[in-house]
Short mmCIF file of C-alpha atoms in Angstrom, two decimals:
data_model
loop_
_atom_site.label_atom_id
_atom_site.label_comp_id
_atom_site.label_asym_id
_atom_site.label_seq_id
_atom_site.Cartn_x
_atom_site.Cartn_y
_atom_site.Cartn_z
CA UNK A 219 66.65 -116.52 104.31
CA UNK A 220 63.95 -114.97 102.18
CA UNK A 221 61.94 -117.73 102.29
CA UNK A 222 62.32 -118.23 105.55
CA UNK A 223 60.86 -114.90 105.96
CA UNK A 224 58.03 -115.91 103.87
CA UNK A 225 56.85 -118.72 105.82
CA UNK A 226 56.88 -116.14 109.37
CA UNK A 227 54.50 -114.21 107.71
CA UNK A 228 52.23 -117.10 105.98
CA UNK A 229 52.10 -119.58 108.91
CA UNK A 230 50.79 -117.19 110.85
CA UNK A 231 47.49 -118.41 112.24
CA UNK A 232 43.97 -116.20 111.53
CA UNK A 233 42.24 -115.60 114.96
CA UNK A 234 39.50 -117.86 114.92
CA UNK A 235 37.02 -115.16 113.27
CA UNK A 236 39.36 -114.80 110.72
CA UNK A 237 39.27 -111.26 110.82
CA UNK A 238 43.21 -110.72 110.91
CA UNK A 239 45.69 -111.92 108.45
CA UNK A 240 48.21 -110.80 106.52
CA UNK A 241 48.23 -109.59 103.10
CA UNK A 242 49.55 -112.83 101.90
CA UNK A 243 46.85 -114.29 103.95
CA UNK A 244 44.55 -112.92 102.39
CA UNK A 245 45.83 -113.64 98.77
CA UNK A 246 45.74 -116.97 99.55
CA UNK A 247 42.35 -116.77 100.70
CA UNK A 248 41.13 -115.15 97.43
CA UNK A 249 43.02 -117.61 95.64
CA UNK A 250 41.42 -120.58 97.33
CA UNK A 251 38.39 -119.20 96.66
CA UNK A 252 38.33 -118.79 93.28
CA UNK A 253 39.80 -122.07 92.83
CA UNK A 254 36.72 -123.72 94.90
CA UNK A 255 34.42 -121.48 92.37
CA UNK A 256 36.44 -123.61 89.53
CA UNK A 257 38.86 -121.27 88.60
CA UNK A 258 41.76 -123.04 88.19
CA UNK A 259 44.38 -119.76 87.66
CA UNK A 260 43.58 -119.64 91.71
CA UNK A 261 45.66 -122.90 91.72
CA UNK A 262 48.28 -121.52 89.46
CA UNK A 263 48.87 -118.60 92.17
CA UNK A 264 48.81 -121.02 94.85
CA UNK A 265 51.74 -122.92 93.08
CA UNK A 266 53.79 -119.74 92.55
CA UNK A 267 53.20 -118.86 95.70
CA UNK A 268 53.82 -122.09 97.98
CA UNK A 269 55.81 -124.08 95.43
CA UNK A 270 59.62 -123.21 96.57
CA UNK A 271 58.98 -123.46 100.02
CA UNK A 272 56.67 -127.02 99.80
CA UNK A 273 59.47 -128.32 97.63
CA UNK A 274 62.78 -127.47 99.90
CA UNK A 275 60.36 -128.75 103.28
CA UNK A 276 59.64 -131.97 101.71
CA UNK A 277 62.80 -132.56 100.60
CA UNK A 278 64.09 -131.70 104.12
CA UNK A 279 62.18 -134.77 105.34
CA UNK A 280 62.99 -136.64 102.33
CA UNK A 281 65.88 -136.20 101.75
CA UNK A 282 65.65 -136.66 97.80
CA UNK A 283 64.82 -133.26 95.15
CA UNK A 284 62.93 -134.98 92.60
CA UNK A 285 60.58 -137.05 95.11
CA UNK A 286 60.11 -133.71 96.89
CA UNK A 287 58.81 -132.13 93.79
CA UNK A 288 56.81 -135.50 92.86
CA UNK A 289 55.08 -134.99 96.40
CA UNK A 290 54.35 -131.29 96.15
CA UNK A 291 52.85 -131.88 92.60
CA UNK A 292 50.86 -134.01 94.12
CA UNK A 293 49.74 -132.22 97.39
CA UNK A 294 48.95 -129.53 94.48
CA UNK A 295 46.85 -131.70 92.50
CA UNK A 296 45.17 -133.05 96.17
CA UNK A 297 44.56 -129.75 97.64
CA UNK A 298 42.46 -128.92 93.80
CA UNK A 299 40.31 -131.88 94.27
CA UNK A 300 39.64 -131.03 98.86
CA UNK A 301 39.44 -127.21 98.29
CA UNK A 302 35.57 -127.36 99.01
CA UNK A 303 37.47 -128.87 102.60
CA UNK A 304 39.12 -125.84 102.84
CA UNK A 305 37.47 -122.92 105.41
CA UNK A 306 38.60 -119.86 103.54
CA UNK A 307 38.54 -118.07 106.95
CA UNK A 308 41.17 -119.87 108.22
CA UNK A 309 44.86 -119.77 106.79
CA UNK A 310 45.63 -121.68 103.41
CA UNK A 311 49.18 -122.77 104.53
CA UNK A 312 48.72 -124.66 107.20
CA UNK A 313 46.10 -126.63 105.37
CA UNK A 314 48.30 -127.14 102.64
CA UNK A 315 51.55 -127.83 104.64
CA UNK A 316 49.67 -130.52 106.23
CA UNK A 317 48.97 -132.50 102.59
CA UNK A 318 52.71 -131.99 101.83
CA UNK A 319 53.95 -132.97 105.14
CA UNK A 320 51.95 -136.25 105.26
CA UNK A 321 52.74 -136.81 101.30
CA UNK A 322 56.51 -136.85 102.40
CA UNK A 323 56.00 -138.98 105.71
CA UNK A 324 53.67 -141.30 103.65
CA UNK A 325 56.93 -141.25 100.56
CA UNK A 326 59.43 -141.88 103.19
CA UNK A 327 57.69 -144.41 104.86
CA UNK A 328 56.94 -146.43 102.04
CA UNK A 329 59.98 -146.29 100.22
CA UNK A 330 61.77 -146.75 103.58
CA UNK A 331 64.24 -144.06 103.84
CA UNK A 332 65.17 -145.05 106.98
CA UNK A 333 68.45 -143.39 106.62
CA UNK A 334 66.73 -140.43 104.16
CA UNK A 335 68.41 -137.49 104.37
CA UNK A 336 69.86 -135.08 102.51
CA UNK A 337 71.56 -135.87 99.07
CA UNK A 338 75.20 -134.30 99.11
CA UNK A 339 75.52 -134.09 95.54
CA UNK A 340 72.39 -132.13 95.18
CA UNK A 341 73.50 -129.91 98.23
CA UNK A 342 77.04 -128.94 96.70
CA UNK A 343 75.67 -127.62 93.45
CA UNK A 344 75.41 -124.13 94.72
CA UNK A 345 77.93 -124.24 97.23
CA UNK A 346 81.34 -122.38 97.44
CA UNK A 347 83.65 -125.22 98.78
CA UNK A 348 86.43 -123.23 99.43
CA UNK A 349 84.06 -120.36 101.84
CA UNK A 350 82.93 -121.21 105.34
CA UNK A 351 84.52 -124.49 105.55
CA UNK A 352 83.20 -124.54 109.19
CA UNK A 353 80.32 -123.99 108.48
CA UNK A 354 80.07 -126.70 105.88
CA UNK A 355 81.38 -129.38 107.91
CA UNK A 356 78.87 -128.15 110.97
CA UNK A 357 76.43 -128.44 108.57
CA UNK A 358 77.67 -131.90 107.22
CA UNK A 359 76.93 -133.06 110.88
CA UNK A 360 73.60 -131.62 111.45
CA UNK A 361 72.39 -133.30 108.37
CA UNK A 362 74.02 -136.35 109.42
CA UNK A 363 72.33 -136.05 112.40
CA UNK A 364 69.07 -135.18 110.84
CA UNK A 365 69.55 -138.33 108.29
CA UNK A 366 69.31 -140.01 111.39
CA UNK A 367 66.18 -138.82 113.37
CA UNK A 368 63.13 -141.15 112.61
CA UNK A 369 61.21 -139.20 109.91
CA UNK A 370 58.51 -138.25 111.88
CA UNK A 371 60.94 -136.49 114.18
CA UNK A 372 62.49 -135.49 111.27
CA UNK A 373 59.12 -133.97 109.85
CA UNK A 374 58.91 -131.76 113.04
CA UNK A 375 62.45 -130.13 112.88
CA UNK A 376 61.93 -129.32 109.81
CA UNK A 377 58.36 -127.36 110.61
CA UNK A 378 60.04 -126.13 113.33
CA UNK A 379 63.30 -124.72 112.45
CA UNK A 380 62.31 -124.26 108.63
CA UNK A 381 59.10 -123.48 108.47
CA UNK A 382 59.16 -121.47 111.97
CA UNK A 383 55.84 -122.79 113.01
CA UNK A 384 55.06 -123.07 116.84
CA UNK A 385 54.39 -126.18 118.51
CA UNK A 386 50.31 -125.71 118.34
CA UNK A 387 50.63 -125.17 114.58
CA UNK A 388 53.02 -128.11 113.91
CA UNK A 389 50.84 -130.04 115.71
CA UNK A 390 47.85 -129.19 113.18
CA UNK A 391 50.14 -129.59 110.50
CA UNK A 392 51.13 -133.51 111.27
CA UNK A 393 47.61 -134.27 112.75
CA UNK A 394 49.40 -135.28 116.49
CA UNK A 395 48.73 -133.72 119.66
CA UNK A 396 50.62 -130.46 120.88
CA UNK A 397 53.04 -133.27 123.55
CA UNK A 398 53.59 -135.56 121.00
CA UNK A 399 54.95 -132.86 118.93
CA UNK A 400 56.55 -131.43 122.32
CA UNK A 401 58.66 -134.72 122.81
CA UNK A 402 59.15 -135.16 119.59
CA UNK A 403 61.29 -131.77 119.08
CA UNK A 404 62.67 -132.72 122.16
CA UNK A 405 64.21 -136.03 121.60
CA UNK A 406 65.22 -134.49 118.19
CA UNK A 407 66.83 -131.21 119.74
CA UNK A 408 68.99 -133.75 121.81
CA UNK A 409 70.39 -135.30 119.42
CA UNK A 410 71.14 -132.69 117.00
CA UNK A 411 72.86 -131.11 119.93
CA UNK A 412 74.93 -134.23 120.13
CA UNK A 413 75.88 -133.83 116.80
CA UNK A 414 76.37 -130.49 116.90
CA UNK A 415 78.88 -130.45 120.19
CA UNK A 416 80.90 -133.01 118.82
CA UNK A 417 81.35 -131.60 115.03
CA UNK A 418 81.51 -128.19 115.89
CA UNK A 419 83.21 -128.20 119.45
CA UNK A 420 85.72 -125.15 119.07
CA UNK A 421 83.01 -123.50 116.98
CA UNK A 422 80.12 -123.62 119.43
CA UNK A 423 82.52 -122.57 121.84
CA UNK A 424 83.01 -119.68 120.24
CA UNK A 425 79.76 -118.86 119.28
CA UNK A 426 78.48 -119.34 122.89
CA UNK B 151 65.78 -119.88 119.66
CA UNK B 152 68.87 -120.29 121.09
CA UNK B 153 72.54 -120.90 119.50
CA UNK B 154 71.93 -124.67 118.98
CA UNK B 155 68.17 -124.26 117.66
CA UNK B 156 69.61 -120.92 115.28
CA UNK B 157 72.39 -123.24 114.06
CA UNK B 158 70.03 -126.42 112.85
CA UNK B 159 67.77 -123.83 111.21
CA UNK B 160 70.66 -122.44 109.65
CA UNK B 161 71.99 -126.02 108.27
CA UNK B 162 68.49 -126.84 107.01
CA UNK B 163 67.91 -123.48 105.58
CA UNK B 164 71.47 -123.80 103.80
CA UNK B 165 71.19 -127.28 102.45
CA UNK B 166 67.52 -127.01 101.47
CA UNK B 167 68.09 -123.77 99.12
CA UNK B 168 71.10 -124.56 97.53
CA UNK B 169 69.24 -128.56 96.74
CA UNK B 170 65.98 -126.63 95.56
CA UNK B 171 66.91 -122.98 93.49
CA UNK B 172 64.52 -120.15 93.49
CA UNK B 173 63.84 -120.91 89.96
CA UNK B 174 62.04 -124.15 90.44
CA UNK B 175 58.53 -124.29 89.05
CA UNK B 176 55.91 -127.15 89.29
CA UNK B 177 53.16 -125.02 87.56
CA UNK B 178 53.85 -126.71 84.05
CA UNK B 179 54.03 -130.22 85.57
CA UNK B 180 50.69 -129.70 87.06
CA UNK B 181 48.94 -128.03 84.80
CA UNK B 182 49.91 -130.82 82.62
CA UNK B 183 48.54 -133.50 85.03
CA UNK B 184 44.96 -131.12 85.26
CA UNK B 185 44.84 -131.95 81.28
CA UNK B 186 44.97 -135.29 81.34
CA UNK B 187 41.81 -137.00 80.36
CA UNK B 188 40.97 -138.97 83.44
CA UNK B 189 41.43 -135.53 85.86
CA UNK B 190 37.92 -134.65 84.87
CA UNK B 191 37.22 -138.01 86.50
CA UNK B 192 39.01 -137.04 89.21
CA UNK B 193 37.55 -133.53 89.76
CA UNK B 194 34.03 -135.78 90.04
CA UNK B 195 34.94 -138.14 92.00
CA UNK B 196 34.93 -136.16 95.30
CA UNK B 197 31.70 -134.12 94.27
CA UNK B 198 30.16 -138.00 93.71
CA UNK B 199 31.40 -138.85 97.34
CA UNK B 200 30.01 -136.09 98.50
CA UNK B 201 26.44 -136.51 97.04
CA UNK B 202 26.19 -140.02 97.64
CA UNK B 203 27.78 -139.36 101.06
CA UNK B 204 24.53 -136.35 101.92
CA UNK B 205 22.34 -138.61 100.36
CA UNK B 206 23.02 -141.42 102.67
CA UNK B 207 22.95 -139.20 105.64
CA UNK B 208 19.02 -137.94 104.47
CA UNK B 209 17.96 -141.53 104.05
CA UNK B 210 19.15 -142.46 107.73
CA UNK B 211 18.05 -139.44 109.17
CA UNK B 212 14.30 -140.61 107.65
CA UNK B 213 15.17 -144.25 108.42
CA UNK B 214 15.78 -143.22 112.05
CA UNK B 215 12.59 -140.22 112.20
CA UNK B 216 10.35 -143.22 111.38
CA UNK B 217 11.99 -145.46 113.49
CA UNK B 218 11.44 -143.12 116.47
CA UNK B 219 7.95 -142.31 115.36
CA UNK B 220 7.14 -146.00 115.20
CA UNK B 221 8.38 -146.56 118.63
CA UNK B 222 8.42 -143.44 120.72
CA UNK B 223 4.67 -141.98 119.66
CA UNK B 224 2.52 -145.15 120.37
CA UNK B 225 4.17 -145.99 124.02
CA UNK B 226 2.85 -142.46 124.52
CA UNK B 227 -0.46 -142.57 123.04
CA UNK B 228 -0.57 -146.51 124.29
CA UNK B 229 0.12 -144.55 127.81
CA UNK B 230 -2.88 -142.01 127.38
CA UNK B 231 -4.85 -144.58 126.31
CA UNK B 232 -3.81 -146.47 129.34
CA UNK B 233 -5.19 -143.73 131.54
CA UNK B 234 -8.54 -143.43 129.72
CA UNK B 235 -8.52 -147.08 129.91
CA UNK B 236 -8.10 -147.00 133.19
CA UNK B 237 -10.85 -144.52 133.75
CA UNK B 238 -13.18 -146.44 131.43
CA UNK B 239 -12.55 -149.73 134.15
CA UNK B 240 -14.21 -146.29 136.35
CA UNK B 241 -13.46 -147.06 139.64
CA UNK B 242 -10.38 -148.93 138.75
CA UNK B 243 -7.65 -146.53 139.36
CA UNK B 244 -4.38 -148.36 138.30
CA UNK B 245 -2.70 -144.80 136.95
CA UNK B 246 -1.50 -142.52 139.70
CA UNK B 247 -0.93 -139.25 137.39
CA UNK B 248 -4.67 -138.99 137.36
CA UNK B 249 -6.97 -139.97 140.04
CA UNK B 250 -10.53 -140.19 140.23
CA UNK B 251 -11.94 -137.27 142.48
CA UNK B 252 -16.14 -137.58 143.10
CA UNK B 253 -17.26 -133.93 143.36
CA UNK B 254 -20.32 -133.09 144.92
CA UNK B 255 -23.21 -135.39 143.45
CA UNK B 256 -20.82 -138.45 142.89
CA UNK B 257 -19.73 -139.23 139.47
CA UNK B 258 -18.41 -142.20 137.33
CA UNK B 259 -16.87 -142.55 133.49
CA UNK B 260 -20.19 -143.64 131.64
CA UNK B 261 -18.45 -144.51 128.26
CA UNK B 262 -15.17 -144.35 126.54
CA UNK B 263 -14.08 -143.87 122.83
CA UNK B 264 -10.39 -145.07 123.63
CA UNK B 265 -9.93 -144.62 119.51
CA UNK B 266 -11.06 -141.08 120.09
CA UNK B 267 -10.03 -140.23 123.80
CA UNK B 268 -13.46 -139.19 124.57
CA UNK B 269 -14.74 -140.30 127.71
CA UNK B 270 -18.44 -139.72 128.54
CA UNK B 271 -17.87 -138.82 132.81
CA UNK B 272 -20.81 -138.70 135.17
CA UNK B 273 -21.51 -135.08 135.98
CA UNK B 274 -19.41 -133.65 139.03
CA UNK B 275 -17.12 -136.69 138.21
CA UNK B 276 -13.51 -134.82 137.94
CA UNK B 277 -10.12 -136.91 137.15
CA UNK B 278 -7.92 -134.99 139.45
CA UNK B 279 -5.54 -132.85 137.57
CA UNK B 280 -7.90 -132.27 134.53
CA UNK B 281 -10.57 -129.34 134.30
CA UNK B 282 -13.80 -129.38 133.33
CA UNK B 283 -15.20 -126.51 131.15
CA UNK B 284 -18.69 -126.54 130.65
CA UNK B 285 -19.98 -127.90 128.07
CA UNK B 286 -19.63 -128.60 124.40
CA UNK B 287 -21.41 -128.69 121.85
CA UNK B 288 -20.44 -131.47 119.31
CA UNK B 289 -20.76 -129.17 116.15
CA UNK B 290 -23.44 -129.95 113.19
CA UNK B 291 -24.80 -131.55 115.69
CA UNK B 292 -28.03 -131.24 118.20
CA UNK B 293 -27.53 -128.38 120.37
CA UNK B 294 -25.37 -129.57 123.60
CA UNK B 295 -27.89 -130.33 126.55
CA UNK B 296 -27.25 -127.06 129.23
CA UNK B 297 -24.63 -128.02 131.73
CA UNK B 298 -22.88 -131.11 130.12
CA UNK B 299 -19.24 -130.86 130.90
CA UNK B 300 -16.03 -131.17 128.95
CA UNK B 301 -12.33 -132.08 129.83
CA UNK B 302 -9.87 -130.91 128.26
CA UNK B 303 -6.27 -133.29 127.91
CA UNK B 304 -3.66 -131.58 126.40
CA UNK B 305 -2.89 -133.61 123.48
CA UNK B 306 -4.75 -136.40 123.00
CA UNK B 307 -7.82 -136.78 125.14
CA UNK B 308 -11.10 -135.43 125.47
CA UNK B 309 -13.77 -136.09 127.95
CA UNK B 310 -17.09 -135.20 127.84
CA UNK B 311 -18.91 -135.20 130.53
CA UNK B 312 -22.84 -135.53 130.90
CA UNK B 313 -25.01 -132.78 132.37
CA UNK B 314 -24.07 -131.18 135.76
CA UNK B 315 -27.62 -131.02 136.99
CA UNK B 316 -29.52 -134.12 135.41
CA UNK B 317 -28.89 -137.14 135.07
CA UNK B 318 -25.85 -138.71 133.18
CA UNK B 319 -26.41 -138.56 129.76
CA UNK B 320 -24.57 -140.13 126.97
CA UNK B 321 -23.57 -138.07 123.86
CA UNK B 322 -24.95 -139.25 121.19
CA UNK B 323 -23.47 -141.96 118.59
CA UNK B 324 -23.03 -139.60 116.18
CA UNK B 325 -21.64 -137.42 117.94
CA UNK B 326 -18.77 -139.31 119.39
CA UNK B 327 -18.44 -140.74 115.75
CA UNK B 328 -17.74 -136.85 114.46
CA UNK B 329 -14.89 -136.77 117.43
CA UNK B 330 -13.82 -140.19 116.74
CA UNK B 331 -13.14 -138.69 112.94
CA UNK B 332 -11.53 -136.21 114.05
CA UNK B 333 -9.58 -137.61 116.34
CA UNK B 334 -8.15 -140.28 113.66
CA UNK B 335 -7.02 -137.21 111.43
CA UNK B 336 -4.58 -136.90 113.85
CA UNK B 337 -6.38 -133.17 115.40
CA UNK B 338 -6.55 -132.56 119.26
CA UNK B 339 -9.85 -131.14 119.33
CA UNK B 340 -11.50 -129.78 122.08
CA UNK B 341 -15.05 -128.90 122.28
CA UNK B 342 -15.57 -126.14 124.76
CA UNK B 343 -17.95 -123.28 125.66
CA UNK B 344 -16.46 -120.19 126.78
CA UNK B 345 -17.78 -117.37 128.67
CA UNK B 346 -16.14 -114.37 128.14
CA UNK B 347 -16.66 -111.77 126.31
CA UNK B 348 -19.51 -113.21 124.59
CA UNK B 349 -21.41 -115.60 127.05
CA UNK B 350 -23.54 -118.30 125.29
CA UNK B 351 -21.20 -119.10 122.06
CA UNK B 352 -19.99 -122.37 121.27
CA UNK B 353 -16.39 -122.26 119.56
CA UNK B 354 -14.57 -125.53 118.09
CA UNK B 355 -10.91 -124.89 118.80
CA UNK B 356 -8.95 -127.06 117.00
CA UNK B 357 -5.17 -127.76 117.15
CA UNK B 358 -4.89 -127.45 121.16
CA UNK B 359 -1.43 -129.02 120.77
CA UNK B 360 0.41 -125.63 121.49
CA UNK B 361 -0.18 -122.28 121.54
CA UNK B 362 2.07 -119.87 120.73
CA UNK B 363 5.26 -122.17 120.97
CA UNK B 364 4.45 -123.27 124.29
CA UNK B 365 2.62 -126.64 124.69
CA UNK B 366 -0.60 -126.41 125.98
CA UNK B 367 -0.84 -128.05 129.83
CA UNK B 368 -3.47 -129.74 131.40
CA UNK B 369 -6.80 -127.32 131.88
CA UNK B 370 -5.89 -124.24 129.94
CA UNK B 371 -8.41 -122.65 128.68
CA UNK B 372 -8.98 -120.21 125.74
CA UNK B 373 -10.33 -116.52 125.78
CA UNK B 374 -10.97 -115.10 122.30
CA UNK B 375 -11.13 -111.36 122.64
CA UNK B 376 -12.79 -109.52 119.84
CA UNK B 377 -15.54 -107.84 119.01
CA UNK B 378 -18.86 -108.98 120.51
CA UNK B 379 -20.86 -107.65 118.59
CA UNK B 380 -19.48 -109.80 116.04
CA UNK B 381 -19.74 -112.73 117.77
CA UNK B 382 -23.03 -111.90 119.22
CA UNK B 383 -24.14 -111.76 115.33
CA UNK B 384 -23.19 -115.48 114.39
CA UNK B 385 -25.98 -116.69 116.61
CA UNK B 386 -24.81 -118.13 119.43
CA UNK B 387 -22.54 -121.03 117.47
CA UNK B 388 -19.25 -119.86 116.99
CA UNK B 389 -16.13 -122.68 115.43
CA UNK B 390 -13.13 -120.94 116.30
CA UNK B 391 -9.93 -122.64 114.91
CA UNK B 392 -6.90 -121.87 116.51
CA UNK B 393 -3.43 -122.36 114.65
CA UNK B 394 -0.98 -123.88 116.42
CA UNK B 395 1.95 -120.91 117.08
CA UNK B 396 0.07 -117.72 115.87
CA UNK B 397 -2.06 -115.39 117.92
CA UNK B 398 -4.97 -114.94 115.37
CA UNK B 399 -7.67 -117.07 114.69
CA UNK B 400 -10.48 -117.48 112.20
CA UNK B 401 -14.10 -117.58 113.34
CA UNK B 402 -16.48 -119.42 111.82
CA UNK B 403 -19.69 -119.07 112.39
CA UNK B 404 -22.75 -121.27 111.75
CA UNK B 405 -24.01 -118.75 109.28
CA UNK B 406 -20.57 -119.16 107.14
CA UNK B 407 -19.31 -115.61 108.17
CA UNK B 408 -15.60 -115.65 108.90
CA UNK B 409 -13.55 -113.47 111.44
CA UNK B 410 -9.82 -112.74 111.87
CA UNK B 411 -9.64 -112.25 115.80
CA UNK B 412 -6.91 -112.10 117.76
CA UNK B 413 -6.80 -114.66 120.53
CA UNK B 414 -5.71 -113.56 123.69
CA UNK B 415 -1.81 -114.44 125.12
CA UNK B 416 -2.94 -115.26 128.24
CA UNK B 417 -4.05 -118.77 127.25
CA UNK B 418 -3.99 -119.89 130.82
CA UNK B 419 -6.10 -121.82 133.16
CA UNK B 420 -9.79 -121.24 132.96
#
């Protein structure tokens, strides 16, 4: 959940003058900055700062841990060689999200993971088996469900409902307009709602 | 968000941290890649594209400067020559903007320098829409014959005309050859008496193109204000040379004295 918290705070837009921001903003700001004036320990804060969260969203849409990293690395290495792209008035993680969002659309795409999804092996290392069994097995069929969604649907859950980003922001992330993203969710939210009625039928009850 | 939207973050948020720990860390991976030998390479590469890419965009922004000069200026000068032309045929009036209008006395065009845009008019003979100043004096040349008559054309033309009172009479050769000259450098130049404040002066204006920002329209006139004293003191021949945008001018006189005068804002019709 930390993380979570993390990316409420970062993927906040600036106001177009840039004037507001928060502090992590503005660290990335002065990071990107001094990485544009060469100085590559501005990357290395960048990394520490963005790495964890680029990772888990690319593998979200990827479905696989050590192409997610591959892919972040990457977007890393990608973002060093555009920073003079970057307007250091505006917010770094956006920009970046959009290099790692497109690296894992681009990966999925061409190494067809049509059924990409999460990789249950990798999932149960730090899971207690024997706790919230429920919970588990609802999660089982969201992912199931997810592993299923096109991955450019795919790439919007997870902006929307890891990342927390609003529609307009999504929609700067992938590079599509603000309906496209709109329909997208939509058609997505239906069918993880499938998924989730018929796994978890008792349990939604419940929780509803 | 509501239950379902809170439970699919939940399941993402779940599966993603326990697939990816906390303790993850890229930084030696790409801080290895920075220190490979070709990333230097690849650290130029974009700084290349970029200079090649600016340098492109200079040479087309010349290609197409020269390209418009090359085909926008001469229709327009082709045009004013056109209406000189046209006044040079005299009678023939095959240009609406500017009409032939006999004053008093009758007049005619009694020669043309179309290279120049000096056109030797009849006196009382006024192009409608143009002004005539009285008269010029051609400079290191002759003194002007009392009454001859000058048009001004914003731009590109001059006219002079002959004397008001006599009759027509044709500048001479080398006169129109010093305007012609002049003209080829590329200089609007205007050769103009004015009366105020010190009556009897000749002044060269050059660079008529604009004044102060504004273009110059058809007839303006200028007014240098000054001292008149000072001006009384060159000797009655006075090359003023206006520069295009500022509101000061230097005087030349005929005896090589120089003045800084400030030239009037109210460069309007004379």
């Amino acid at each position: 959940m930390g993380v979570r918290r993390i990316f409420t705070t970062t993927m906040v837009e600036a106001t177009p003058a840039g004037e507001t921001g928060s502090s992590d903003d503005w660290r990335d700001r002065e990071a990107a900055i001094a990485l544009q004036g060469g100085d590559e320990r501005g990357l290395e804060t960048l990394v520490r700062r963005h790495q964890i969260p680029a990772i888990r969203a690319a593998f979200a849409i990827t479905g696989d841990r050590h192409l997610a990293e591959d892919i972040v690395a990457d977007a890393f290495l990608n973002a060093y060689l555009r920073i003079h792209q970057f307007d250091s008035k505006r917010p770094f993680t956006p920009w970046f999200f959009r290099i790692v969002v497109n690296g894992a659309l681009k990966a999925v795409s061409r190494r067809q993971y049509v059924s990409a999804g999460l990789d249950p092996a990798s999932t149960e290392a730090h899971c207690d088996p024997e706790a919230h069994v429920l919970q588990r097995e609802l999660q089982q069929s969201v992912f199931d469900a997810i592993r299923a969604l096109p991955p450019k649907q795919r790439a919007v859950v997870v902006l929307r409902y890891y990342l927390d980003l609003d529609e307009a922001s999504i929609a700067r992330t992938v590079g599509s307009p603000r309906g496209t993203v709109k329909a997208r969710l939509f058609l997505a939210r239906n069918r993880l709602r499938k998924a989730l009625q018929y796994a978890g039928e008792v349990d939604m009850g419940n929780k509803r | 968000m509501n239950t379902v939207e809170r439970d699919i973050a939940r399941a993402i948020e779940r599966q993603v941290e326990n697939a990816v720990p906390d303790d993850t860390d890229l930084w030696p991976v790409i801080e290895r890649r920075l220190g490979e030998p070709n990333h230097a390479w690849h650290r130029a590469k974009p700084i290349q594209r970029r200079t090649l890419f600016i340098a492109a965009l200079v040479a087309l922004c010349m290609v197409a400067l020269s390209m418009v000069t090359a085909v926008a200026v001469p229709p327009v000068r082709a045009a004013w020559t056109a209406k000189l032309t046209t006044l040079t045929g005299g009678q023939q009036q095959r240009h609406s903007s500017i009409s032939s209008r006999p004053a008093a006395g009758g007049g005619q065009v009694i020669g043309v320098d179309p290279t120049s845009n000096v056109i030797v008019l009849s006196p009382g003979y006024v192009p409608e829409g143009l002004t005539i100043y009285e008269v010029a004096d051609i400079p290191r040349r002759p003194p002007p014959s009392p009454g001859q008559h000058v048009v001004v054309v914003p731009h590109t033309a001059i006219l002079v005309a002959g004397p008001a009172s006599s009759q027509p009479t044709r500048p001479s050769d080398a006169a129109l050859a010093a305007v012609s000259s002049l003209g080829k450098a590329g200089v609007d130049v205007v050769y103009m008496r004015y009366s105020s404040p010190t009556s009897g002066d000749y002044v060269e204006v050059i660079e008529t193109a604009s004044w102060a920002g504004q273009p110059q329209v058809e007839g303006e006139s200028i007014i240098v204000t000054g001292s008149p004293a000072q001006l009384q003191e060159s000797g009655g021949q006075t090359a003023v040379k206006l520069i295009r945008g500022r509101t000061v001018v230097t005087v030349r006189t005929n005896l090589g004295r120089e003045q800084t005068l400030k030239v009037a804002e109210n460069f309007k019709s004379g």
